Amino acid sequence: MRPPALRRALAPALRLTRGHAGCSNPHHHHPPTPSSSSASSAAPAHTHHSHSHSHTPTHAHVHSSAAAQTPSALPHRTPGAALNVPTTAGGPHESAAYCASLVQRLDPDAWLTSYFWPKRERDWWFAIRAFNALEERNRRSSLRLQHMNKLLLRDTLLPRAPGGHTRASLKLYSPLTDNLQLELHQVTTTVSQPAIAAMRLQFWRDALSAIYSDNKPVPQHPVAIALAEMRKARPVMKYYLSQMIEVRAKTLSLPPASPSLEEYITTYSPLAGALLQGPLPILLAPSDAGTSHIAHTLSHVANLLAVTTLLRGMPQLAAKRQLAIPSDVLASHGVVEEQVFRAGAEASGLKDAVFQIATRGMDELITARTDLKSDNGKVVPAQTMPLFLAAVPAERYLQRLEAADFDVFSQELQKADWKLAPKIWWTYQTGKL
């Protein structure tokens, strides 16, 4: 038996673990949305002290409050399954609820860290994360449908366009193949080809222009409304929100593999940087003396996130016979793409290539920690700590990757990390990256 004081201190982390580590026990309930009173009491945002008994709901209270909810409000999931949270929860008149449910479904790592944001600021942060989640979903849908177009033309008896060129055939038959894809893969988004993807990106460009204008009506989209409310309350720069659009617009037409690891980081880290430095004014006034130092440290965390995104996406790309490892890393370890597609992790030199990339990510984390040494390793100002929690899932992935002998295809890496929620909680409590 744990001492009562220890049980009370660990209660918030245990609740997060039960809700997000793939638990299928019918007696365990997912935490309510962060806008509820239990979430705000589970993780006060402005203190680093252990939670008192008055702030920790009892076991009976959790079950009684859960019983009052409808089954759809407290969804369950099996290990490895996506969170069954409808993205349409809320609407133009409930923009905060819409953004929260969207993040919970599409960005579970960010959802876990949300419990440690101040209640009011959390809604504005959700607006930025929901904006990012929407754009990422659009980009992935566009790439997936483009790939399926090519497969359907290659593996079916559709006649080729005059001259037999694949590009001309895609243009000729894209409406037909798009309909087939909707049936086969149940793609619910409307992004079916690059032209439509470009239209949606332009919609958000126009939406940002309206949000940051004093005389243009804001589109009646819940994310746009939430961003407009955030802009009225905090001086979040339009530049960072635009970065989320422009980086995706640029990378949509790029090949999966960059020429070099440095070029990959240069191309993709601005997206992670926008997600970290963009919300900084929500927690810290731009005039604060610590702003520039915190922003510099966050830039190293952004590089870490870019590297882990590259590694985590490799299995999905390999399933489509695409390899995202930068060309210079492949060449230095003698990795042959076709061998990777056939042999997976056993391909010659692949684990060494993955090790090199993972090492670069850890170097960025070490550099970020070095930046904080002057304050005994703690994040100062302390109110910016929620932003640094994004490094915890990335570090946990690299640690699990090392335990799997740098096998990015390991099934262990596809499982939910039950240690992640307690680790996020502990990192917040210590105030150290």
Tab-separated table of N, CA and C in Angstrom, residues 137-195:
chain	number	residue	atom	x	y	z
A	137	ARG	N	-4.674	17.290	-40.926
A	137	ARG	CA	-5.600	16.295	-41.464
A	137	ARG	C	-5.842	16.528	-42.946
A	138	ASN	N	-5.981	17.787	-43.342
A	138	ASN	CA	-6.160	18.094	-44.762
A	138	ASN	C	-4.957	17.651	-45.579
A	139	ARG	N	-3.748	17.904	-45.058
A	139	ARG	CA	-2.533	17.544	-45.797
A	139	ARG	C	-2.426	16.032	-45.953
A	140	ARG	N	-2.661	15.293	-44.870
A	140	ARG	CA	-2.539	13.836	-44.940
A	140	ARG	C	-3.581	13.246	-45.873
A	141	SER	N	-4.803	13.791	-45.837
A	141	SER	CA	-5.847	13.287	-46.721
A	141	SER	C	-5.475	13.510	-48.177
A	142	SER	N	-4.931	14.672	-48.486
A	142	SER	CA	-4.526	14.966	-49.855
A	142	SER	C	-3.433	14.022	-50.317
A	143	LEU	N	-2.421	13.796	-49.464
A	143	LEU	CA	-1.335	12.888	-49.832
A	143	LEU	C	-1.846	11.464	-49.988
A	144	ARG	N	-2.750	11.030	-49.097
A	144	ARG	CA	-3.267	9.671	-49.166
A	144	ARG	C	-4.064	9.453	-50.446
A	145	LEU	N	-4.867	10.423	-50.814
A	145	LEU	CA	-5.688	10.274	-52.003
A	145	LEU	C	-4.854	10.350	-53.275
A	146	GLN	N	-3.823	11.182	-53.289
A	146	GLN	CA	-2.927	11.204	-54.441
A	146	GLN	C	-2.259	9.846	-54.619
A	147	HIS	N	-1.824	9.245	-53.522
A	147	HIS	CA	-1.166	7.936	-53.593
A	147	HIS	C	-2.132	6.871	-54.101
A	148	MET	N	-3.375	6.891	-53.629
A	148	MET	CA	-4.350	5.896	-54.064
A	148	MET	C	-4.710	6.083	-55.527
A	149	ASN	N	-4.709	7.320	-56.005
A	149	ASN	CA	-4.918	7.547	-57.436
A	149	ASN	C	-3.927	6.739	-58.259
A	150	LYS	N	-2.651	6.821	-57.902
A	150	LYS	CA	-1.610	6.135	-58.656
A	150	LYS	C	-1.781	4.623	-58.576
A	151	LEU	N	-2.118	4.112	-57.385
A	151	LEU	CA	-2.292	2.672	-57.239
A	151	LEU	C	-3.462	2.163	-58.070
A	152	LEU	N	-4.559	2.913	-58.074
A	152	LEU	CA	-5.726	2.470	-58.826
A	152	LEU	C	-5.458	2.467	-60.322
A	153	LEU	N	-4.720	3.443	-60.804
A	153	LEU	CA	-4.375	3.458	-62.227
A	153	LEU	C	-3.419	2.326	-62.577
A	154	ARG	N	-2.542	1.992	-61.654
A	154	ARG	CA	-1.552	0.956	-61.939
A	154	ARG	C	-2.165	-0.439	-61.871
A	155	ASP	N	-3.090	-0.656	-60.917
A	155	ASP	CA	-3.567	-2.002	-60.641
A	155	ASP	C	-4.945	-2.298	-61.206
A	156	THR	N	-5.545	-1.374	-61.956
A	156	THR	CA	-6.837	-1.634	-62.569
A	156	THR	C	-6.699	-1.600	-64.075
A	157	LEU	N	-7.803	-1.872	-64.762
A	157	LEU	CA	-7.792	-1.939	-66.222
A	157	LEU	C	-8.239	-0.638	-66.861
A	158	LEU	N	-8.172	0.476	-66.112
A	158	LEU	CA	-8.536	1.753	-66.707
A	158	LEU	C	-7.594	2.055	-67.865
A	159	PRO	N	-8.131	2.417	-69.033
A	159	PRO	CA	-7.240	2.738	-70.155
A	159	PRO	C	-6.445	3.995	-69.879
A	160	ARG	N	-5.224	4.004	-70.359
A	160	ARG	CA	-4.358	5.164	-70.179
A	160	ARG	C	-4.793	6.309	-71.082
A	161	ALA	N	-4.461	7.511	-70.670
A	161	ALA	CA	-4.698	8.668	-71.521
A	161	ALA	C	-3.793	8.573	-72.742
A	162	PRO	N	-4.118	9.288	-73.817
A	162	PRO	CA	-3.267	9.256	-75.013
A	162	PRO	C	-1.814	9.544	-74.658
A	163	GLY	N	-0.937	8.687	-75.130
A	163	GLY	CA	0.483	8.815	-74.827
A	163	GLY	C	0.909	7.984	-73.636
A	164	GLY	N	-0.067	7.520	-72.814
A	164	GLY	CA	0.240	6.637	-71.699
A	164	GLY	C	0.871	7.306	-70.499
A	165	HIS	N	0.901	8.637	-70.459
A	165	HIS	CA	1.561	9.313	-69.345
A	165	HIS	C	0.699	9.227	-68.085
A	166	THR	N	1.343	8.933	-66.957
A	166	THR	CA	0.616	8.794	-65.700
A	166	THR	C	-0.063	10.090	-65.291
A	167	ARG	N	0.631	11.219	-65.449
A	167	ARG	CA	0.061	12.499	-65.026
A	167	ARG	C	-1.195	12.819	-65.827
A	168	ALA	N	-1.142	12.584	-67.142
A	168	ALA	CA	-2.316	12.840	-67.979
A	168	ALA	C	-3.449	11.895	-67.605
A	169	SER	N	-3.115	10.642	-67.285
A	169	SER	CA	-4.143	9.679	-66.900
A	169	SER	C	-4.785	10.073	-65.580
A	170	LEU	N	-3.978	10.560	-64.636
A	170	LEU	CA	-4.524	11.005	-63.361
A	170	LEU	C	-5.500	12.155	-63.552
A	171	LYS	N	-5.151	13.091	-64.420
A	171	LYS	CA	-6.019	14.236	-64.678
A	171	LYS	C	-7.318	13.785	-65.323
A	172	LEU	N	-7.224	12.751	-66.197
A	172	LEU	CA	-8.402	12.280	-66.917
A	172	LEU	C	-9.346	11.517	-66.003
A	173	TYR	N	-8.775	10.683	-65.106
A	173	TYR	CA	-9.606	9.774	-64.332
A	173	TYR	C	-9.705	10.122	-62.845
A	174	SER	N	-9.171	11.258	-62.429
A	174	SER	CA	-9.175	11.565	-61.000
A	174	SER	C	-10.577	11.597	-60.394
A	175	PRO	N	-11.632	12.104	-61.095
A	175	PRO	CA	-12.957	12.058	-60.477
A	175	PRO	C	-13.411	10.634	-60.191
A	176	LEU	N	-13.126	9.698	-61.114
A	176	LEU	CA	-13.540	8.314	-60.919
A	176	LEU	C	-12.770	7.671	-59.779
A	177	THR	N	-11.439	7.833	-59.786
A	177	THR	CA	-10.631	7.206	-58.750
A	177	THR	C	-10.910	7.811	-57.387
A	178	ASP	N	-11.226	9.099	-57.326
A	178	ASP	CA	-11.560	9.706	-56.041
A	178	ASP	C	-12.807	9.063	-55.455
A	179	ASN	N	-13.823	8.792	-56.291
A	179	ASN	CA	-15.031	8.153	-55.808
A	179	ASN	C	-14.737	6.750	-55.301
A	180	LEU	N	-13.866	6.009	-56.011
A	180	LEU	CA	-13.497	4.678	-55.559
A	180	LEU	C	-12.815	4.744	-54.195
A	181	GLN	N	-11.965	5.715	-54.011
A	181	GLN	CA	-11.243	5.837	-52.750
A	181	GLN	C	-12.195	6.142	-51.601
A	182	LEU	N	-13.186	6.976	-51.850
A	182	LEU	CA	-14.137	7.306	-50.800
A	182	LEU	C	-14.875	6.061	-50.345
A	183	GLU	N	-15.174	5.154	-51.278
A	183	GLU	CA	-15.861	3.919	-50.933
A	183	GLU	C	-14.935	2.954	-50.196
A	184	LEU	N	-13.709	2.804	-50.684
A	184	LEU	CA	-12.810	1.795	-50.144
A	184	LEU	C	-12.223	2.212	-48.806
A	185	HIS	N	-11.869	3.482	-48.645
A	185	HIS	CA	-11.145	3.928	-47.461
A	185	HIS	C	-11.972	4.829	-46.556
A	186	GLN	N	-13.211	5.061	-46.903
A	186	GLN	CA	-14.113	5.858	-46.077
A	186	GLN	C	-13.478	7.186	-45.685
A	187	VAL	N	-12.899	7.838	-46.691
A	187	VAL	CA	-12.283	9.135	-46.457
A	187	VAL	C	-13.397	10.163	-46.315
A	188	THR	N	-13.458	10.773	-45.168
A	188	THR	CA	-14.565	11.700	-44.897
A	188	THR	C	-14.226	13.144	-45.200
A	189	THR	N	-12.948	13.449	-45.440
A	189	THR	CA	-12.601	14.829	-45.756
A	189	THR	C	-12.867	15.099	-47.218
A	190	THR	N	-12.890	16.366	-47.579
A	190	THR	CA	-13.207	16.762	-48.952
A	190	THR	C	-11.977	17.031	-49.791
A	191	VAL	N	-10.775	16.792	-49.217
A	191	VAL	CA	-9.555	17.059	-49.965
A	191	VAL	C	-9.259	15.863	-50.846
A	192	SER	N	-9.572	15.947	-52.144
A	192	SER	CA	-9.412	14.812	-53.045
A	192	SER	C	-8.301	15.002	-54.048
A	193	GLN	N	-7.790	16.209	-54.221
A	193	GLN	CA	-6.697	16.445	-55.146
A	193	GLN	C	-6.030	17.765	-54.774
A	194	PRO	N	-4.802	17.987	-55.252
A	194	PRO	CA	-4.054	19.169	-54.816
A	194	PRO	C	-4.787	20.484	-55.025
A	195	ALA	N	-5.570	20.592	-56.104
A	195	ALA	CA	-6.269	21.853	-56.353
A	195	ALA	C	-7.252	22.166	-55.226
